[in-house]
């Protein structure tokens, strides 16, 4: 007898299926369903009940899934993580940075928090000032300047902006320009695969022997470390002398202060006696990417927007690959495969039908703890008339 899977048992009946079943039952007991006209009260009631029951089907199905870590999704996964594993899922954060306002006009300006709406002209994402101040006019000594702090209107990584990318106003004073000298970094809500792994890692601290999952769990748990900077951790085998080596990384660079917080938390929460843990910041391996794509014009976007979407996909790929690369047993060396890069570029738009990759020219071999960082991306886009 073939083994049943949970997925095959979780069937959500649609509104139409429920409605057809209800008509079949009614017909079986002699109700003249074929004579009902549009707007008939009984027919309308069947539609209302079908809608209600289909909504309940989804609710019940998700509730059942929440009892199984590998099947829970959305808010149900958050509940399962908290109630079953005491894991708190970090929420998305709003990108923040400082912006320099430069006044080359003759007027002076006073700004209160919320007066200014700035934007990234490349992505269209907007930001509000949360501090204000006085901006002097242009003088013989030079233009007036004012530094204000801004926060993105939307949470998540989509509102992140590199240095200099917050460069315009939605509506701003005449003669005033803006630029951010440092990047604005927003973090997405923790992805579900990371949450599942964190739940599994949380079982590690239950052992008195300090398995590698315990170290990884502590490193990725903000309430134990005091930092959200770390989203990835990889522990390498213990030595004969009781040394444990772990590399940590995040969606952006991990600072020395964050590394120290993680190491202190590991010593406190999960290191057995006679074991010496060492936490190192994962070194970046910068990989430039050069590609050429052929895409149908039905995508209805210009080349710059197509290239921007490809860069976003490549950033997703580089963030998702494990530190040290993907290891295919019996090999022990991690690799970034060119096929993974090509597939990710293809996933940007369904209208892409050909991808050529000129850099990297071969699969990239990674050392222990090394983490991928996306370097300069050079793309050539061929817009082709649809067949």
CSV table of C-alpha atoms in Angstrom, one decimal:
chain,number,residue,atom,x,y,z
A,1,UNK,CA,0.0,0.0,0.0
A,2,UNK,CA,1.5,3.4,-1.0
A,3,UNK,CA,2.3,5.7,1.9
A,4,UNK,CA,0.0,8.6,2.2
A,5,UNK,CA,1.4,12.1,2.4
A,6,UNK,CA,-0.1,14.9,4.5
A,7,UNK,CA,-0.3,17.2,1.5
A,8,UNK,CA,-2.6,14.7,-0.2
A,9,UNK,CA,-4.9,14.7,2.7
A,10,UNK,CA,-5.2,18.5,3.0
A,11,UNK,CA,-7.8,19.2,0.4
A,12,UNK,CA,-9.5,22.6,0.3
A,13,UNK,CA,-12.9,22.4,-1.5
A,14,UNK,CA,-13.6,25.4,-3.7
A,15,UNK,CA,-16.8,27.4,-3.6
A,16,UNK,CA,-17.9,25.9,-6.9
A,17,UNK,CA,-17.2,22.3,-5.7
A,18,UNK,CA,-19.2,22.9,-2.5
A,19,UNK,CA,-22.1,24.5,-4.5
A,20,UNK,CA,-22.2,21.5,-6.9
A,21,UNK,CA,-22.3,19.1,-4.0
A,22,UNK,CA,-25.1,21.0,-2.3
A,23,UNK,CA,-27.1,20.9,-5.6
A,24,UNK,CA,-26.5,17.2,-5.9
A,25,UNK,CA,-27.7,16.5,-2.4
A,26,UNK,CA,-30.7,18.8,-2.8
A,27,UNK,CA,-31.6,17.1,-6.1
A,28,UNK,CA,-31.3,13.7,-4.4
A,29,UNK,CA,-33.9,14.5,-1.8
A,30,UNK,CA,-36.3,15.8,-4.4
A,31,UNK,CA,-35.7,19.6,-4.4
A,32,UNK,CA,-36.4,20.9,-8.0
A,33,UNK,CA,-33.0,22.6,-8.4
A,34,UNK,CA,-33.2,22.7,-12.2
A,35,UNK,CA,-36.2,25.0,-12.0
A,36,UNK,CA,-34.3,27.7,-10.0
A,37,UNK,CA,-33.8,31.0,-11.8
A,38,UNK,CA,-31.1,33.6,-11.2
A,39,UNK,CA,-32.0,35.5,-8.1
A,40,UNK,CA,-34.1,32.7,-6.6
A,41,UNK,CA,-33.8,33.0,-2.8
A,42,UNK,CA,-32.9,29.3,-2.2
A,43,UNK,CA,-30.3,29.4,-5.0
A,44,UNK,CA,-28.8,32.6,-3.5
A,45,UNK,CA,-28.7,31.0,-0.1
A,46,UNK,CA,-26.7,28.0,-1.5
A,47,UNK,CA,-24.2,30.5,-3.0
A,48,UNK,CA,-23.8,32.3,0.3
A,49,UNK,CA,-23.4,29.0,2.2
A,50,UNK,CA,-20.8,27.8,-0.4
A,51,UNK,CA,-18.8,31.0,0.0
A,52,UNK,CA,-18.8,30.7,3.7
A,53,UNK,CA,-17.9,27.1,3.8
A,54,UNK,CA,-15.0,27.6,1.2
A,55,UNK,CA,-13.6,30.3,3.5
A,56,UNK,CA,-13.9,27.9,6.4
A,57,UNK,CA,-12.1,25.2,4.4
A,58,UNK,CA,-9.0,27.4,4.0
A,59,UNK,CA,-9.1,28.3,7.7
A,60,UNK,CA,-9.4,24.7,8.8
A,61,UNK,CA,-6.7,23.5,6.4
A,62,UNK,CA,-4.3,26.1,7.6
A,63,UNK,CA,-5.0,25.3,11.2
A,64,UNK,CA,-4.2,21.6,10.5
A,65,UNK,CA,-1.0,22.6,8.6
A,66,UNK,CA,0.0,24.7,11.6
A,67,UNK,CA,0.4,21.5,13.6
A,68,UNK,CA,3.2,20.3,11.3
A,69,UNK,CA,6.3,22.5,11.1
A,70,UNK,CA,7.1,21.6,7.5
A,71,UNK,CA,3.6,22.6,6.3
A,72,UNK,CA,2.8,25.7,8.3
A,73,UNK,CA,2.8,29.0,6.4
A,74,UNK,CA,2.1,32.7,7.0
A,75,UNK,CA,0.8,33.7,10.4
A,76,UNK,CA,0.2,30.1,11.3
A,77,UNK,CA,4.0,29.4,11.0
A,78,UNK,CA,4.7,32.3,13.3
A,79,UNK,CA,2.2,30.9,15.9
A,80,UNK,CA,3.7,27.4,15.5
A,81,UNK,CA,7.2,28.8,15.9
A,82,UNK,CA,6.3,30.7,19.1
A,83,UNK,CA,4.1,28.2,20.7
A,84,UNK,CA,6.0,25.0,19.8
A,85,UNK,CA,9.6,26.2,19.8
A,86,UNK,CA,9.6,29.6,21.6
A,87,UNK,CA,11.0,31.2,18.4
A,88,UNK,CA,10.1,34.8,17.7
A,89,UNK,CA,10.0,35.7,14.0
A,90,UNK,CA,11.6,39.1,13.4
A,91,UNK,CA,9.3,41.6,11.6
A,92,UNK,CA,10.3,43.6,8.6
A,93,UNK,CA,12.2,46.8,9.4
A,94,UNK,CA,12.0,50.3,7.8
A,95,UNK,CA,15.1,51.5,6.0
A,96,UNK,CA,16.6,54.5,7.7
A,97,UNK,CA,19.6,56.8,7.0
A,98,UNK,CA,20.7,60.4,7.0
A,99,UNK,CA,20.2,62.7,4.1
A,100,UNK,CA,22.1,65.9,3.3
A,101,UNK,CA,19.9,68.8,2.1
A,102,UNK,CA,21.9,71.3,0.0
A,103,UNK,CA,20.4,74.8,-0.6
A,104,UNK,CA,21.7,76.6,-3.7
A,105,UNK,CA,18.9,79.2,-3.6
A,106,UNK,CA,18.4,82.5,-1.8
A,107,UNK,CA,15.5,81.4,0.4
A,108,UNK,CA,15.9,80.0,3.9
A,109,UNK,CA,13.8,77.0,5.1
A,110,UNK,CA,12.7,75.5,8.4
A,111,UNK,CA,11.5,71.9,8.4
A,112,UNK,CA,9.6,70.0,10.9
A,113,UNK,CA,9.5,66.2,11.1
A,114,UNK,CA,7.2,64.9,8.3
A,115,UNK,CA,7.5,68.0,6.1
A,116,UNK,CA,9.6,66.4,3.4
A,117,UNK,CA,8.9,63.4,1.2
A,118,UNK,CA,12.0,62.2,-0.6
A,119,UNK,CA,12.4,59.5,-3.1
A,120,UNK,CA,14.8,57.1,-4.8
A,121,UNK,CA,14.4,58.1,-8.5
A,122,UNK,CA,15.7,54.6,-9.5
A,123,UNK,CA,13.1,52.5,-7.6
A,124,UNK,CA,10.4,55.1,-6.9
A,125,UNK,CA,10.5,54.3,-3.1
A,126,UNK,CA,9.7,57.2,-0.8
A,127,UNK,CA,11.0,58.4,2.5
A,128,UNK,CA,9.8,60.9,5.2
A,129,UNK,CA,12.1,63.0,7.4
A,130,UNK,CA,11.8,62.2,11.1
A,131,UNK,CA,14.0,65.1,12.2
A,132,UNK,CA,13.9,68.7,11.1
A,133,UNK,CA,16.0,71.9,11.4
A,134,UNK,CA,17.0,75.2,9.7
A,135,UNK,CA,18.4,75.3,6.3
A,136,UNK,CA,20.4,78.5,5.4
A,137,UNK,CA,20.5,80.1,2.0
A,138,UNK,CA,23.3,80.2,-0.5
A,139,UNK,CA,26.0,82.7,0.6
A,140,UNK,CA,29.5,83.6,-0.5
A,141,UNK,CA,30.8,80.9,1.8
A,142,UNK,CA,28.8,78.3,-0.2
A,143,UNK,CA,25.4,76.6,-0.1
A,144,UNK,CA,23.5,76.0,3.0
A,145,UNK,CA,23.3,72.4,4.3
A,146,UNK,CA,21.2,70.5,6.7
A,147,UNK,CA,21.3,66.8,7.7
A,148,UNK,CA,18.0,65.1,8.4
A,149,UNK,CA,17.2,61.6,9.3
A,150,UNK,CA,14.7,59.8,7.0
A,151,UNK,CA,12.7,56.6,7.2
A,152,UNK,CA,11.2,54.6,4.4
A,153,UNK,CA,7.4,54.7,3.9
A,154,UNK,CA,7.4,50.9,3.2
A,155,UNK,CA,9.0,48.3,5.4
A,156,UNK,CA,11.4,45.7,3.9
A,157,UNK,CA,14.4,45.4,1.7
A,158,UNK,CA,12.6,46.8,-1.4
A,159,UNK,CA,13.0,50.3,0.2
A,160,UNK,CA,16.7,49.9,0.8
A,161,UNK,CA,18.8,52.5,-1.1
A,162,UNK,CA,22.5,52.6,-1.8
A,163,UNK,CA,24.6,55.7,-1.0
A,164,UNK,CA,23.5,58.6,-3.1
A,165,UNK,CA,20.3,56.9,-4.4
A,166,UNK,CA,17.8,59.0,-2.3
A,167,UNK,CA,18.2,61.9,-4.7
A,168,UNK,CA,14.9,63.7,-5.3
A,169,UNK,CA,11.8,65.1,-3.7
A,170,UNK,CA,8.2,64.1,-4.3
A,171,UNK,CA,7.4,67.7,-3.5
A,172,UNK,CA,10.2,69.9,-2.2
A,173,UNK,CA,11.6,73.4,-1.9
A,174,UNK,CA,13.0,75.1,-5.0
A,175,UNK,CA,16.7,75.2,-5.2
A,176,UNK,CA,17.3,72.4,-2.6
A,177,UNK,CA,18.8,69.1,-3.6
A,178,UNK,CA,19.2,65.9,-1.5
A,179,UNK,CA,21.6,63.0,-1.2
A,180,UNK,CA,22.2,60.2,1.3
A,181,UNK,CA,26.0,59.7,2.0
A,182,UNK,CA,25.3,56.3,3.6
A,183,UNK,CA,23.0,53.4,2.5
A,184,UNK,CA,19.5,53.0,3.9
A,185,UNK,CA,19.0,49.3,4.8
A,186,UNK,CA,15.6,47.8,5.4
A,187,UNK,CA,15.2,44.1,6.3
A,188,UNK,CA,12.4,41.9,5.1
A,189,UNK,CA,10.4,39.8,7.5
A,190,UNK,CA,12.4,36.7,8.1
A,191,UNK,CA,11.7,34.2,5.3
A,192,UNK,CA,9.8,31.1,6.2
A,193,UNK,CA,12.7,28.7,5.3
A,194,UNK,CA,14.8,30.5,7.9
A,195,UNK,CA,12.0,30.3,10.5
A,196,UNK,CA,11.7,26.6,10.0
A,197,UNK,CA,15.4,26.1,10.3
A,198,UNK,CA,15.5,28.2,13.4
A,199,UNK,CA,12.8,26.1,14.9
A,200,UNK,CA,14.7,22.9,14.2
A,201,UNK,CA,17.9,24.5,15.6
A,202,UNK,CA,16.1,25.4,18.8
A,203,UNK,CA,16.0,21.7,19.7
A,204,UNK,CA,19.8,21.7,19.8
A,205,UNK,CA,20.1,23.6,23.2
A,206,UNK,CA,18.0,20.8,24.8
A,207,UNK,CA,21.1,18.6,24.6
A,208,UNK,CA,23.8,18.9,27.2
A,209,UNK,CA,26.5,18.1,24.6
A,210,UNK,CA,26.3,21.3,22.7
A,211,UNK,CA,25.4,20.2,19.1
A,212,UNK,CA,26.1,22.5,16.2
A,213,UNK,CA,22.4,23.4,16.0
A,214,UNK,CA,22.6,25.0,19.5
A,215,UNK,CA,25.3,27.4,18.3
A,216,UNK,CA,23.4,28.3,15.1
A,217,UNK,CA,20.1,28.8,17.1
A,218,UNK,CA,21.7,31.2,19.5
A,219,UNK,CA,23.5,33.1,16.7
A,220,UNK,CA,20.2,33.7,14.9
A,221,UNK,CA,18.0,34.6,17.9
A,222,UNK,CA,17.9,38.4,18.5
A,223,UNK,CA,16.4,38.0,22.0
A,224,UNK,CA,19.6,36.1,23.1
A,225,UNK,CA,22.2,38.1,21.1
A,226,UNK,CA,20.7,41.6,21.1
A,227,UNK,CA,21.2,42.0,17.3
A,228,UNK,CA,19.2,41.3,14.2
A,229,UNK,CA,22.3,41.6,12.0
A,230,UNK,CA,22.9,37.8,11.9
A,231,UNK,CA,20.7,35.7,9.7
A,232,UNK,CA,23.2,33.0,8.7
A,233,UNK,CA,25.5,30.8,10.7
A,234,UNK,CA,27.6,27.8,9.9
A,235,UNK,CA,29.4,25.7,12.5
A,236,UNK,CA,32.4,23.6,11.5
A,237,UNK,CA,33.4,20.3,13.2
A,238,UNK,CA,34.9,20.3,16.7
A,239,UNK,CA,38.6,19.7,17.0
A,240,UNK,CA,40.3,17.2,19.3
A,241,UNK,CA,41.1,20.1,21.7
A,242,UNK,CA,37.5,21.2,22.2
A,243,UNK,CA,37.5,24.2,19.9
A,244,UNK,CA,34.4,25.1,18.0
A,245,UNK,CA,34.6,27.5,15.0
A,246,UNK,CA,31.5,29.3,13.7
A,247,UNK,CA,31.1,31.8,10.9
A,248,UNK,CA,28.3,34.3,10.9
A,249,UNK,CA,26.8,36.6,8.2
A,250,UNK,CA,23.7,38.6,7.5
A,251,UNK,CA,21.8,40.3,4.7
A,252,UNK,CA,24.5,43.1,5.0
A,253,UNK,CA,27.9,43.2,6.6
A,254,UNK,CA,28.2,42.0,10.2
A,255,UNK,CA,30.1,44.5,12.4
A,256,UNK,CA,32.7,43.6,15.0
A,257,UNK,CA,30.2,44.8,17.7
A,258,UNK,CA,27.6,42.3,16.4
A,259,UNK,CA,30.2,39.5,16.2
A,260,UNK,CA,31.1,40.2,19.8
A,261,UNK,CA,27.4,40.1,20.9
A,262,UNK,CA,27.0,36.7,19.2
A,263,UNK,CA,30.1,35.2,20.7
A,264,UNK,CA,29.1,36.4,24.2
A,265,UNK,CA,25.6,34.9,23.8
A,266,UNK,CA,27.0,31.6,22.6
A,267,UNK,CA,29.4,31.4,25.6
A,268,UNK,CA,26.4,32.2,27.9
A,269,UNK,CA,23.6,30.1,26.4
A,270,UNK,CA,25.0,27.0,24.7
A,271,UNK,CA,28.7,26.3,25.4
A,272,UNK,CA,29.4,23.3,27.5
A,273,UNK,CA,32.3,23.2,30.0
A,274,UNK,CA,35.8,22.6,28.5
A,275,UNK,CA,34.7,23.9,25.0
A,276,UNK,CA,36.1,27.1,23.6
A,277,UNK,CA,33.9,28.7,20.9
A,278,UNK,CA,35.3,31.2,18.4
A,279,UNK,CA,32.9,33.3,16.3
A,280,UNK,CA,34.2,34.9,13.1
A,281,UNK,CA,32.7,37.2,10.6
A,282,UNK,CA,32.2,35.4,7.4
A,283,UNK,CA,34.5,36.8,4.7
A,284,UNK,CA,32.9,38.1,1.6
A,285,UNK,CA,33.7,36.7,-1.8
A,286,UNK,CA,32.7,39.3,-4.3
A,287,UNK,CA,31.4,37.8,-7.6
A,288,UNK,CA,30.8,40.2,-10.5
A,289,UNK,CA,28.2,39.0,-13.0
A,290,UNK,CA,28.0,39.8,-16.7
A,291,UNK,CA,25.1,38.5,-18.7
A,292,UNK,CA,23.2,38.9,-22.0
A,293,UNK,CA,19.5,38.2,-22.2
A,294,UNK,CA,16.9,38.0,-25.0
A,295,UNK,CA,13.4,39.0,-23.9
A,296,UNK,CA,10.1,39.6,-25.8
A,297,UNK,CA,8.9,43.1,-26.0
A,298,UNK,CA,5.6,42.1,-24.4
A,299,UNK,CA,7.3,42.6,-21.1
A,300,UNK,CA,6.5,46.2,-21.7
A,301,UNK,CA,9.5,47.6,-19.7
A,302,UNK,CA,12.5,49.6,-20.7
A,303,UNK,CA,16.1,48.2,-20.4
A,304,UNK,CA,16.9,50.0,-17.2
A,305,UNK,CA,13.9,48.5,-15.4
A,306,UNK,CA,14.6,45.0,-16.8
A,307,UNK,CA,18.2,45.3,-15.5
A,308,UNK,CA,17.0,46.5,-12.1
A,309,UNK,CA,14.7,43.5,-11.8
A,310,UNK,CA,17.6,41.1,-12.7
A,311,UNK,CA,19.8,42.7,-10.1
A,312,UNK,CA,17.1,42.2,-7.5
A,313,UNK,CA,16.8,38.5,-8.4
A,314,UNK,CA,20.6,38.1,-8.3
A,315,UNK,CA,20.7,39.7,-4.8
A,316,UNK,CA,18.0,37.1,-3.7
A,317,UNK,CA,20.2,34.3,-5.0
A,318,UNK,CA,23.4,35.5,-3.3
A,319,UNK,CA,21.5,36.0,0.0
A,320,UNK,CA,20.0,32.6,-0.1
A,321,UNK,CA,23.1,30.5,-0.8
A,322,UNK,CA,24.6,28.9,2.3
A,323,UNK,CA,28.0,30.1,3.7
A,324,UNK,CA,30.7,28.0,2.2
A,325,UNK,CA,28.6,27.3,-0.8
A,326,UNK,CA,26.5,24.4,-1.9
A,327,UNK,CA,28.2,21.0,-1.2
A,328,UNK,CA,27.3,18.0,-3.3
A,329,UNK,CA,28.4,14.8,-1.5
A,330,UNK,CA,30.9,13.1,-1.6
A,331,UNK,CA,32.6,16.5,-2.3
A,332,UNK,CA,33.5,18.5,0.8
A,333,UNK,CA,34.1,21.8,-1.0
A,334,UNK,CA,31.3,24.3,-1.5
A,335,UNK,CA,30.4,25.8,-4.9
A,336,UNK,CA,28.3,28.6,-6.5
A,337,UNK,CA,27.1,27.0,-9.7
A,338,UNK,CA,26.7,29.0,-12.9
A,339,UNK,CA,23.5,27.2,-13.6
A,340,UNK,CA,22.0,28.7,-10.4
A,341,UNK,CA,22.9,32.2,-11.7
A,342,UNK,CA,21.4,31.6,-15.1
A,343,UNK,CA,18.2,30.2,-13.6
A,344,UNK,CA,17.7,33.1,-11.3
A,345,UNK,CA,18.1,35.6,-14.2
A,346,UNK,CA,15.6,33.7,-16.2
A,347,UNK,CA,13.1,33.8,-13.3
A,348,UNK,CA,13.0,37.7,-13.4
A,349,UNK,CA,10.5,37.6,-16.3
A,350,UNK,CA,8.6,34.9,-18.1
A,351,UNK,CA,9.3,36.7,-21.4
A,352,UNK,CA,13.1,35.9,-21.1
A,353,UNK,CA,13.8,33.0,-23.4
A,354,UNK,CA,17.6,33.0,-23.6
A,355,UNK,CA,20.4,33.8,-21.1
A,356,UNK,CA,24.2,33.9,-21.8
A,357,UNK,CA,26.6,34.3,-18.9
A,358,UNK,CA,30.1,35.6,-19.5
A,359,UNK,CA,31.0,36.2,-15.9
A,360,UNK,CA,31.7,34.2,-13.8
A,361,UNK,CA,33.3,32.0,-16.5
A,362,UNK,CA,33.1,28.9,-14.3
A,363,UNK,CA,31.6,27.6,-11.1
A,364,UNK,CA,33.0,29.5,-8.1
A,365,UNK,CA,34.7,27.4,-5.4
A,366,UNK,CA,34.2,28.7,-1.9
A,367,UNK,CA,36.2,28.1,1.3
A,368,UNK,CA,34.9,27.4,4.8
A,369,UNK,CA,32.7,30.1,6.0
A,370,UNK,CA,33.0,32.3,2.9
A,371,UNK,CA,29.8,34.2,2.0
A,372,UNK,CA,28.8,35.3,-1.4
A,373,UNK,CA,28.5,39.0,-2.2
A,374,UNK,CA,27.2,40.3,-5.5
A,375,UNK,CA,29.7,42.5,-7.3
A,376,UNK,CA,29.2,44.8,-10.3
A,377,UNK,CA,26.5,43.5,-12.6
A,378,UNK,CA,26.8,44.2,-16.3
A,379,UNK,CA,23.9,43.3,-18.5
A,380,UNK,CA,23.0,43.5,-22.1
A,381,UNK,CA,19.3,43.4,-23.0
A,382,UNK,CA,17.9,42.4,-26.4
A,383,UNK,CA,14.3,43.3,-26.8
A,384,UNK,CA,12.8,41.0,-29.4
A,385,UNK,CA,9.4,41.3,-31.1
A,386,UNK,CA,7.0,38.6,-29.9
A,387,UNK,CA,6.4,35.8,-32.3
